[in-house]
């Protein structure tokens, strides 16, 4: 069965909003909807996937990011829609279409007859139940800010949800893709006991939860009753937590793992191996975020000085080991080079003399030089480099190496002096919620003009206007030295040549949001 292709956007004042919908399945990264004619699919086999860190569980309201859980939960629960990270095109999954005449009232059409693996129907009421959990007054979901424009949700048919927003939003459908935990749909019957669901989820995805040993392995088995006939091709998937980057790289090189992330400083060593495909993540980046509510990050002079302490050429060497994959120009990060959302000139050149003078001025007024850089435990080389550069301008930086769960908790609590953050995508909703004061709010401070620009970046009706708003966002962040992007995303997705994730028409492009319903592996 195939669906019509319709485009997310506005062709004119009276145009109908809709999505670019391809065939019945696909991926946020362009994973194919239909099998490749160039290769004969081999059903069966179990894919071994190296996970960057442990997830907090399967309850969607507890999941924050792709890479720390959403990508695993999606195999069990599926997602309402899918997104191409490069084009922002949106594809169908559990929902076969989403459309609007005015970008304010959106109609979500679900597939008929889909059931959760506990036999409950995946209908309009189930979707509303799931979305309501994210926007409940006491919800701490990271998707809450993304869905903040929802005014009402109504089941206008058994498989039709009508969502009315408080104001038009041209990018609302992106909040229902795999970039957001709001896209994950669990069985309402099972979610009645959230604690039990968190460790034993029930969904309608291509795989069924089998077992989970935290900090070790997650085992998923094929869902024989998956709504997309003939899929999944795999008999199962095993996620193994491999926090240490060298261990993860060695496992991918040896063939012990079929899919996982490899840090940039190891790319040279693996780029030419015949058994691996290495694909840098197409968007996203790494950023240093000073806490704007505590010294020294609360002083704008110090924040500005930090932006002048790094040499992009040296940063590229430290982060990517000399691999010529990045031109050492951070001006477009987290967007891809050439993106119409890119604002040129929003970075500072290295100027150690001026940086030292700004910090000294702050210190002369009684400011404290002491701060702590909190980072994910595999990034010690990078954190040490930043520590050295900041010490040269007069700051006393201690390092705190933590696991993924602790990193997320400390960021959410504002428990850091400097936060080394990263994201594997750009724009709305991922980067948007990191900037927005009502979201995860990197930097812990509120700039009304930034929130206003972010709302325009989310809600403007034309792509051109949304891109202009993103340029305005970059200018405001630069002018306030709120944070600074140091490089593109510092890891690449690598997969075995035996694991097939795409077709010639829709090749896998390196997104960290990988759907495995269409994946197959050579036996």
Coordinates of C-alpha atoms in Angstrom, one line a residue:
X1 CA 0.0 0.0 0.0
X2 CA 1.3 3.5 -0.8
X3 CA 0.3 7.0 0.2
X4 CA 0.3 10.2 -1.8
X5 CA 3.2 12.6 -1.5
X6 CA 2.2 15.9 -0.1
X7 CA 4.5 18.7 1.1
X8 CA 5.0 20.5 4.4
X9 CA 4.8 24.1 3.6
X10 CA 2.6 26.9 2.3
X11 CA 2.2 27.6 -1.5
X12 CA 0.0 30.6 -1.0
X13 CA -2.4 32.3 1.3
X14 CA -5.2 29.8 0.7
X15 CA -2.9 26.8 0.4
X16 CA -3.5 23.5 2.1
X17 CA -0.7 22.5 4.6
X18 CA 0.5 19.0 4.4
X19 CA 3.5 16.7 4.5
X20 CA 5.8 15.1 2.0
X21 CA 4.6 11.5 2.5
X22 CA 6.4 8.7 0.7
X23 CA 5.5 5.0 0.8
X24 CA 4.4 3.2 3.9
X25 CA 7.7 3.1 5.8
X26 CA 11.0 4.9 6.0
X27 CA 13.3 6.7 8.4
X28 CA 14.2 10.1 9.8
X29 CA 17.5 9.6 7.9
X30 CA 16.0 8.6 4.6
X31 CA 15.8 4.9 5.2
X32 CA 13.8 3.4 2.4
X33 CA 10.1 2.7 2.4
X34 CA 10.4 -0.1 -0.1
X35 CA 13.1 -2.8 -0.6
X36 CA 15.9 -2.1 -2.9
X37 CA 15.6 -3.7 -6.3
X38 CA 19.4 -3.9 -6.5
X39 CA 19.7 -6.4 -3.6
X40 CA 17.8 -9.4 -2.6
X41 CA 16.5 -9.0 0.9
X42 CA 17.5 -11.8 3.3
X43 CA 14.9 -12.1 6.1
X44 CA 16.1 -13.3 9.5
X45 CA 19.1 -12.6 11.6
X46 CA 19.6 -10.4 14.7
X47 CA 21.2 -6.9 14.4
X48 CA 23.7 -6.0 17.1
X49 CA 23.6 -2.3 18.0
X50 CA 26.1 -0.6 20.2
X51 CA 24.3 2.0 22.4
X52 CA 26.2 5.1 23.6
X53 CA 24.7 5.0 27.1
X54 CA 21.9 3.6 29.1
X55 CA 18.3 4.9 28.7
X56 CA 16.1 5.9 31.7
X57 CA 13.4 3.5 30.6
X58 CA 10.6 3.4 28.0
X59 CA 8.0 5.8 29.4
X60 CA 7.9 8.5 26.7
X61 CA 7.7 11.3 29.2
X62 CA 11.0 10.2 30.6
X63 CA 12.8 10.2 27.3
X64 CA 14.7 13.3 26.2
X65 CA 16.9 12.7 23.2
X66 CA 17.7 10.4 20.2
X67 CA 20.8 8.5 21.3
X68 CA 19.7 8.3 25.0
X69 CA 16.5 6.3 24.5
X70 CA 14.1 7.6 21.8
X71 CA 15.8 5.5 19.1
X72 CA 15.4 2.3 21.1
X73 CA 11.8 3.0 22.3
X74 CA 10.8 3.7 18.7
X75 CA 11.5 0.1 17.8
X76 CA 8.9 -1.0 20.3
X77 CA 6.3 1.8 20.1
X78 CA 6.9 3.1 16.5
X79 CA 6.4 6.9 15.9
X80 CA 3.5 8.8 14.5
X81 CA 5.7 10.4 11.8
X82 CA 9.2 10.4 10.5
X83 CA 11.6 13.2 9.5
X84 CA 14.4 13.6 7.1
X85 CA 17.1 15.5 9.0
X86 CA 18.5 17.2 5.9
X87 CA 15.3 18.3 4.2
X88 CA 12.8 18.4 7.1
X89 CA 10.5 16.4 4.9
X90 CA 8.0 14.4 7.0
X91 CA 7.0 10.8 6.2
X92 CA 4.2 8.6 7.4
X93 CA 4.5 5.9 10.1
X94 CA 1.6 5.2 12.5
X95 CA -0.1 8.2 11.0
X96 CA -0.7 8.1 7.3
X97 CA -1.1 11.8 6.9
X98 CA -1.3 15.1 8.7
X99 CA -2.8 18.2 7.0
X100 CA -4.1 21.7 7.7
X101 CA -5.8 24.5 5.8
X102 CA -4.4 27.2 8.1
X103 CA -1.6 25.7 10.2
X104 CA -3.8 26.2 13.3
X105 CA -6.2 23.2 13.0
X106 CA -4.3 20.0 12.1
X107 CA -5.9 16.7 11.2
X108 CA -3.9 13.6 11.9
X109 CA -5.1 10.5 10.1
X110 CA -4.1 7.2 11.6
X111 CA -3.8 3.8 10.0
X112 CA -6.9 1.7 10.3
X113 CA -6.8 -1.4 12.4
X114 CA -3.4 -1.1 14.1
X115 CA -3.3 -2.8 17.5
X116 CA -0.8 -2.7 20.3
X117 CA 0.8 -6.0 21.2
X118 CA -1.6 -6.3 24.2
X119 CA -4.6 -6.3 21.8
X120 CA -5.7 -2.8 22.5
X121 CA -6.5 -0.6 19.5
X122 CA -4.2 2.2 18.4
X123 CA -6.9 4.7 17.7
X124 CA -7.5 8.4 18.1
X125 CA -8.2 8.1 21.8
X126 CA -4.9 6.3 22.3
X127 CA -3.0 9.0 20.6
X128 CA -4.7 11.7 22.6
X129 CA -4.0 9.8 25.8
X130 CA -0.3 9.7 25.0
X131 CA 0.0 13.3 23.9
X132 CA -2.0 14.5 27.0
X133 CA 0.7 12.9 29.3
X134 CA 3.3 15.2 27.8
X135 CA 1.4 18.4 28.3
X136 CA -0.2 17.6 31.7
X137 CA 0.4 20.4 34.2
X138 CA 2.7 18.2 36.3
X139 CA 4.5 16.8 33.3
X140 CA 8.3 17.1 33.2
X141 CA 8.5 15.8 29.6
X142 CA 11.0 17.5 27.3
X143 CA 8.3 17.5 24.7
X144 CA 6.0 19.7 26.8
X145 CA 7.4 22.9 25.3
X146 CA 7.2 21.6 21.8
X147 CA 3.5 20.9 22.3
X148 CA 2.8 24.0 24.3
X149 CA 0.7 25.5 21.4
X150 CA -2.0 22.8 21.7
X151 CA -5.3 24.2 22.7
X152 CA -7.6 21.2 22.2
X153 CA -7.4 17.6 20.9
X154 CA -10.5 15.8 19.7
X155 CA -11.2 12.3 18.3
X156 CA -13.1 13.4 15.3
X157 CA -13.2 9.8 14.0
X158 CA -12.0 6.4 15.2
X159 CA -8.7 7.0 13.5
X160 CA -8.7 10.7 13.2
X161 CA -7.3 13.3 15.6
X162 CA -8.0 17.0 15.2
X163 CA -5.5 19.2 17.0
X164 CA -6.3 22.9 17.4
X165 CA -3.4 25.2 18.3
X166 CA -3.6 28.5 20.0
X167 CA -1.9 30.1 17.0
X168 CA -0.8 28.8 13.6
X169 CA 2.4 26.9 13.5
X170 CA 4.1 25.9 10.3
X171 CA 6.4 23.3 11.8
X172 CA 4.0 21.6 14.2
X173 CA 4.2 18.2 12.5
X174 CA 7.9 18.0 13.3
X175 CA 7.0 17.7 16.9
X176 CA 5.3 14.3 16.1
X177 CA 8.4 12.8 14.4
X178 CA 11.1 10.7 15.9
X179 CA 13.0 13.8 16.9
X180 CA 10.6 14.1 19.8
X181 CA 9.4 11.7 22.5
X182 CA 5.9 12.9 21.7
X183 CA 6.0 10.7 18.6
X184 CA 6.2 7.5 20.7
X185 CA 2.8 5.9 21.2
X186 CA 2.4 3.3 24.0
X187 CA -0.6 1.2 24.9
X188 CA -2.9 3.3 27.3
X189 CA -3.8 0.1 29.1
X190 CA -0.1 -0.6 29.9
X191 CA 0.7 3.1 30.6
X192 CA -1.9 3.0 33.4
X193 CA 1.0 1.7 35.4
X194 CA 3.8 4.0 34.3
X195 CA 6.5 2.3 36.5
X196 CA 5.7 -1.1 35.0
X197 CA 5.6 0.3 31.5
X198 CA 9.0 2.0 32.0
X199 CA 10.7 -1.4 32.3
X200 CA 8.3 -3.5 30.2
X201 CA 6.8 -1.4 27.4
X202 CA 3.9 -2.3 25.2
X203 CA 3.6 -0.7 21.7
X204 CA 2.7 -1.4 18.1
X205 CA 6.2 -1.2 16.7
X206 CA 8.2 -3.6 14.6
X207 CA 9.7 -5.3 17.6
X208 CA 8.5 -6.6 20.9
X209 CA 10.3 -6.1 24.2
X210 CA 11.9 -9.3 25.4
X211 CA 14.3 -8.4 28.2
X212 CA 16.4 -5.6 29.6
X213 CA 19.4 -5.6 31.9
X214 CA 20.2 -1.9 32.6
X215 CA 23.8 -0.9 31.7
X216 CA 24.1 -4.1 29.7
X217 CA 21.7 -5.4 27.1
X218 CA 18.2 -4.7 25.7
X219 CA 16.8 -7.6 23.7
X220 CA 13.9 -7.1 21.2
X221 CA 12.2 -9.8 19.2
X222 CA 10.3 -9.5 15.9
X223 CA 6.7 -8.5 16.0
X224 CA 4.9 -11.0 13.8
X225 CA 1.8 -8.9 13.8
X226 CA 3.4 -5.6 12.8
X227 CA 1.0 -3.4 10.8
X228 CA 3.4 -3.1 7.8
X229 CA 3.0 -6.6 6.2
X230 CA 6.3 -8.4 5.6
X231 CA 8.3 -6.3 8.0
X232 CA 10.4 -6.3 10.0
X233 CA 12.9 -8.4 8.1
X234 CA 15.1 -9.0 11.2
X235 CA 14.3 -11.6 13.7
X236 CA 15.4 -9.3 16.5
X237 CA 17.7 -6.5 17.7
X238 CA 20.1 -6.5 20.6
X239 CA 21.3 -3.2 22.0
X240 CA 24.5 -3.4 24.1
X241 CA 25.6 -0.4 26.2
X242 CA 29.1 0.5 25.3
X243 CA 30.0 3.8 27.0
X244 CA 33.7 3.6 26.3
X245 CA 34.4 4.9 22.8
X246 CA 37.4 2.6 22.1
X247 CA 35.5 -0.5 23.2
X248 CA 32.6 0.6 20.9
X249 CA 35.0 1.2 18.0
X250 CA 36.8 -2.1 18.5
X251 CA 33.5 -4.0 18.5
X252 CA 32.4 -2.4 15.3
X253 CA 35.7 -3.0 13.6
X254 CA 35.7 -6.7 14.7
X255 CA 32.2 -7.3 13.5
X256 CA 30.9 -7.9 17.1
X257 CA 28.5 -5.0 16.6
X258 CA 26.6 -4.1 13.4
X259 CA 25.7 -0.4 14.1
X260 CA 27.0 2.3 16.4
X261 CA 28.7 5.7 16.8
X262 CA 32.4 6.2 16.3
X263 CA 34.0 9.4 17.8
X264 CA 35.7 11.8 15.3
X265 CA 39.2 11.2 16.6
X266 CA 39.0 7.6 15.5
X267 CA 37.7 8.2 12.0
X268 CA 41.1 8.1 10.3
X269 CA 41.7 4.6 11.7
X270 CA 38.5 3.1 10.4
X271 CA 37.6 5.2 7.3
X272 CA 39.1 2.8 4.8
X273 CA 38.1 -0.5 6.4
X274 CA 36.3 -2.7 3.9
X275 CA 33.8 -4.1 6.4
X276 CA 32.5 -0.7 7.7
X277 CA 30.4 2.1 6.3
X278 CA 31.2 5.4 8.1
X279 CA 28.6 8.2 7.8
X280 CA 29.1 11.5 9.6
X281 CA 25.9 12.7 11.2
X282 CA 24.5 15.3 8.7
X283 CA 23.4 18.0 11.1
X284 CA 23.9 19.0 14.8
X285 CA 27.0 19.9 16.7
X286 CA 28.8 20.3 20.0
X287 CA 28.4 23.4 22.1
X288 CA 29.9 24.9 25.3
X289 CA 27.2 26.4 27.4
X290 CA 28.1 28.6 30.4
X291 CA 25.6 28.6 33.2
X292 CA 24.2 32.2 33.0
X293 CA 22.9 32.2 36.6
X294 CA 26.1 31.5 38.5
X295 CA 29.7 32.9 38.4
X296 CA 31.6 33.2 36.3
X297 CA 29.1 32.4 33.5
X298 CA 26.7 35.0 34.7
X299 CA 29.1 37.7 33.6
X300 CA 28.7 38.5 29.9
X301 CA 32.3 39.5 29.6
X302 CA 33.5 36.1 30.7
X303 CA 31.1 34.4 28.3
X304 CA 32.4 36.5 25.5
X305 CA 36.0 35.8 26.5
X306 CA 35.3 32.1 26.3
X307 CA 34.1 32.4 22.7
X308 CA 37.5 33.9 21.8
X309 CA 39.6 31.3 23.6
X310 CA 39.4 28.6 20.9
X311 CA 41.1 28.2 17.5
X312 CA 38.8 26.2 15.2
X313 CA 41.8 24.7 13.4
X314 CA 43.1 23.3 16.7
X315 CA 39.6 22.2 17.7
X316 CA 39.2 20.3 14.5
X317 CA 42.5 18.5 15.2
X318 CA 41.5 17.6 18.7
X319 CA 38.0 16.5 17.9
X320 CA 38.5 14.9 14.6
X321 CA 42.1 13.7 14.7
X322 CA 43.1 15.5 11.5
X323 CA 40.3 13.9 9.4
X324 CA 39.5 16.3 6.6
X325 CA 35.8 15.9 7.3
X326 CA 35.3 19.5 8.6
X327 CA 36.7 22.7 7.3
X328 CA 37.1 24.2 10.8
X329 CA 34.3 26.8 10.1
X330 CA 31.7 26.6 12.9
X331 CA 29.6 29.5 11.5
X332 CA 26.7 27.3 10.3
X333 CA 26.6 24.8 13.2
X334 CA 24.3 23.2 14.1
X335 CA 22.8 23.5 10.6
X336 CA 24.6 21.9 7.7
X337 CA 26.9 24.1 5.6
X338 CA 24.9 26.0 3.0
X339 CA 21.6 25.7 4.9
X340 CA 19.3 28.6 4.3
X341 CA 18.8 28.7 8.1
X342 CA 22.6 29.4 8.5
X343 CA 23.6 32.9 9.8
X344 CA 27.0 33.8 8.6
X345 CA 29.4 35.8 10.8
X346 CA 27.9 34.7 14.1
X347 CA 31.2 33.4 15.5
X348 CA 34.2 35.2 17.1
X349 CA 37.8 34.7 15.9
X350 CA 40.3 33.6 18.5
X351 CA 41.7 36.6 20.3
X352 CA 43.5 35.5 23.5
X353 CA 44.7 39.0 24.3
X354 CA 41.2 40.4 24.4
X355 CA 39.8 37.3 26.1
X356 CA 42.4 37.7 28.9
X357 CA 41.6 41.4 29.3
X358 CA 37.8 40.7 29.6
X359 CA 38.4 38.0 32.3
X360 CA 40.9 40.2 34.2
X361 CA 38.4 43.1 34.2
X362 CA 35.8 40.7 35.7
X363 CA 38.4 39.4 38.3
X364 CA 39.4 42.9 39.3
X365 CA 35.8 43.6 40.3
X366 CA 35.9 40.6 42.7
X367 CA 34.5 37.9 40.4
X368 CA 35.4 34.3 41.0
X369 CA 37.5 32.4 38.3
X370 CA 36.3 29.0 39.6
X371 CA 33.9 26.8 37.6
X372 CA 33.2 23.2 36.7
X373 CA 32.9 21.8 33.2
X374 CA 30.5 18.9 33.1
X375 CA 30.8 16.5 30.2
X376 CA 29.9 13.0 28.9
X377 CA 32.5 10.5 30.1
X378 CA 33.9 9.5 26.7
X379 CA 34.9 13.1 25.8
X380 CA 37.8 13.6 28.2
X381 CA 40.2 14.6 25.5
X382 CA 37.9 17.3 24.3
X383 CA 37.1 18.5 27.8
X384 CA 40.8 18.7 28.7
X385 CA 41.5 20.8 25.6
X386 CA 38.7 23.3 26.6
X387 CA 40.0 23.3 30.2
X388 CA 43.5 24.2 29.0
X389 CA 42.3 27.0 26.8
X390 CA 40.1 28.5 29.5
X391 CA 42.9 28.4 32.0
X392 CA 45.0 30.5 29.6
X393 CA 42.5 33.3 29.8
X394 CA 42.4 33.2 33.6
X395 CA 39.6 30.8 34.5
X396 CA 40.1 27.9 36.9
X397 CA 38.1 25.0 35.4
X398 CA 37.7 21.6 37.1
X399 CA 36.4 18.7 35.1
X400 CA 33.4 16.4 36.0
X401 CA 33.1 13.3 33.9
X402 CA 29.6 11.7 34.1
X403 CA 27.4 9.1 32.4
X404 CA 24.6 10.0 30.0
X405 CA 21.8 9.9 32.6
X406 CA 23.7 12.0 35.1
X407 CA 24.6 14.5 32.4
X408 CA 21.0 15.0 31.5
X409 CA 20.0 15.3 35.2
X410 CA 22.6 17.9 35.9
X411 CA 21.8 19.9 32.8
X412 CA 18.1 19.9 33.7
X413 CA 18.8 21.0 37.3
X414 CA 21.3 23.7 36.2
X415 CA 24.0 21.9 38.2
X416 CA 27.0 23.0 36.2
X417 CA 29.3 25.8 35.6
X418 CA 29.9 25.0 31.9
X419 CA 28.0 22.3 30.1
X420 CA 29.5 20.4 27.1
X421 CA 26.3 19.6 25.2
X422 CA 25.6 18.1 21.8
X423 CA 22.8 17.3 19.4
X424 CA 22.7 15.2 16.3
X425 CA 20.0 17.3 14.6
X426 CA 19.2 21.0 14.0
X427 CA 16.1 23.3 14.0
X428 CA 12.8 22.4 15.5
X429 CA 12.1 20.5 17.7
X430 CA 15.6 19.4 18.9
X431 CA 17.7 22.6 19.0
X432 CA 14.6 24.7 19.5
X433 CA 13.8 23.2 22.9
X434 CA 17.4 23.6 24.0
X435 CA 17.2 27.3 23.4
X436 CA 13.7 28.0 24.5
X437 CA 13.2 29.2 28.1
X438 CA 10.3 26.9 28.6
X439 CA 12.2 23.9 27.2
X440 CA 15.5 22.4 28.4
X441 CA 16.9 25.9 28.3
X442 CA 20.7 25.6 27.7
X443 CA 22.3 28.4 29.7
X444 CA 19.5 28.7 32.4
X445 CA 18.7 32.3 31.4
X446 CA 15.8 33.9 29.6
X447 CA 16.0 36.4 26.8
X448 CA 12.5 37.6 25.8
X449 CA 13.8 38.6 22.3
X450 CA 15.2 35.0 21.9
X451 CA 11.9 33.4 22.9
X452 CA 10.1 35.7 20.4
X453 CA 12.5 34.7 17.6
X454 CA 12.2 31.0 18.5
X455 CA 8.4 31.2 18.4
X456 CA 8.7 32.6 14.9
X457 CA 11.1 29.9 14.0
X458 CA 8.5 27.4 15.1
X459 CA 5.3 29.0 13.9
X460 CA 6.0 31.1 10.7
X461 CA 3.9 29.8 7.8
X462 CA 6.6 29.8 5.2
X463 CA 10.0 28.0 5.2
X464 CA 11.7 31.2 4.1
X465 CA 10.3 33.1 7.2
X466 CA 11.2 30.2 9.5
X467 CA 14.8 30.2 8.2
X468 CA 15.0 34.0 8.7
X469 CA 13.8 33.5 12.2
X470 CA 16.6 30.9 12.8
X471 CA 19.1 33.5 11.6
X472 CA 17.7 36.0 14.1
X473 CA 18.0 33.4 16.8
X474 CA 21.7 32.9 16.0
X475 CA 22.3 36.6 16.1
X476 CA 20.7 37.0 19.5
X477 CA 22.7 34.1 20.9
X478 CA 25.9 35.5 19.5
X479 CA 25.2 39.1 20.8
X480 CA 24.6 37.8 24.3
X481 CA 27.4 35.1 24.2
X482 CA 24.7 32.7 25.5
X483 CA 26.6 29.7 24.2
X484 CA 28.9 28.8 21.4
X485 CA 29.0 25.9 19.0
X486 CA 32.6 24.5 18.8
X487 CA 32.1 22.0 16.0
X488 CA 29.7 19.8 14.0
X489 CA 28.5 16.6 15.8
X490 CA 31.7 14.9 16.8
X491 CA 30.7 11.3 16.1
X492 CA 29.8 9.3 13.0
X493 CA 27.3 6.5 12.5
X494 CA 29.1 3.3 11.4
X495 CA 27.5 0.1 10.2
X496 CA 28.6 -3.2 8.9
X497 CA 28.5 -3.7 5.2
X498 CA 26.3 -6.7 5.9
X499 CA 23.7 -4.5 7.5
X500 CA 21.5 -2.8 4.9
X501 CA 19.7 0.4 6.0
X502 CA 18.8 2.1 2.7
X503 CA 18.1 1.8 -1.0
X504 CA 19.4 3.8 -4.0
X505 CA 16.3 5.9 -3.9
X506 CA 16.4 6.7 -0.2
X507 CA 19.9 6.0 1.1
X508 CA 20.7 6.0 4.8
X509 CA 22.5 9.3 5.4
X510 CA 23.9 8.9 8.9
X511 CA 21.1 10.1 11.2
X512 CA 21.2 8.8 14.8
X513 CA 17.5 8.1 14.6
X514 CA 17.6 4.8 12.8
X515 CA 14.4 2.8 12.1
X516 CA 15.1 -0.9 11.9
X517 CA 11.8 -2.2 10.4
X518 CA 13.2 -2.0 6.9
X519 CA 16.7 -3.1 7.9
X520 CA 18.1 -6.5 6.9
X521 CA 21.3 -8.3 7.4
X522 CA 23.3 -10.7 5.2
X523 CA 23.4 -14.1 6.7

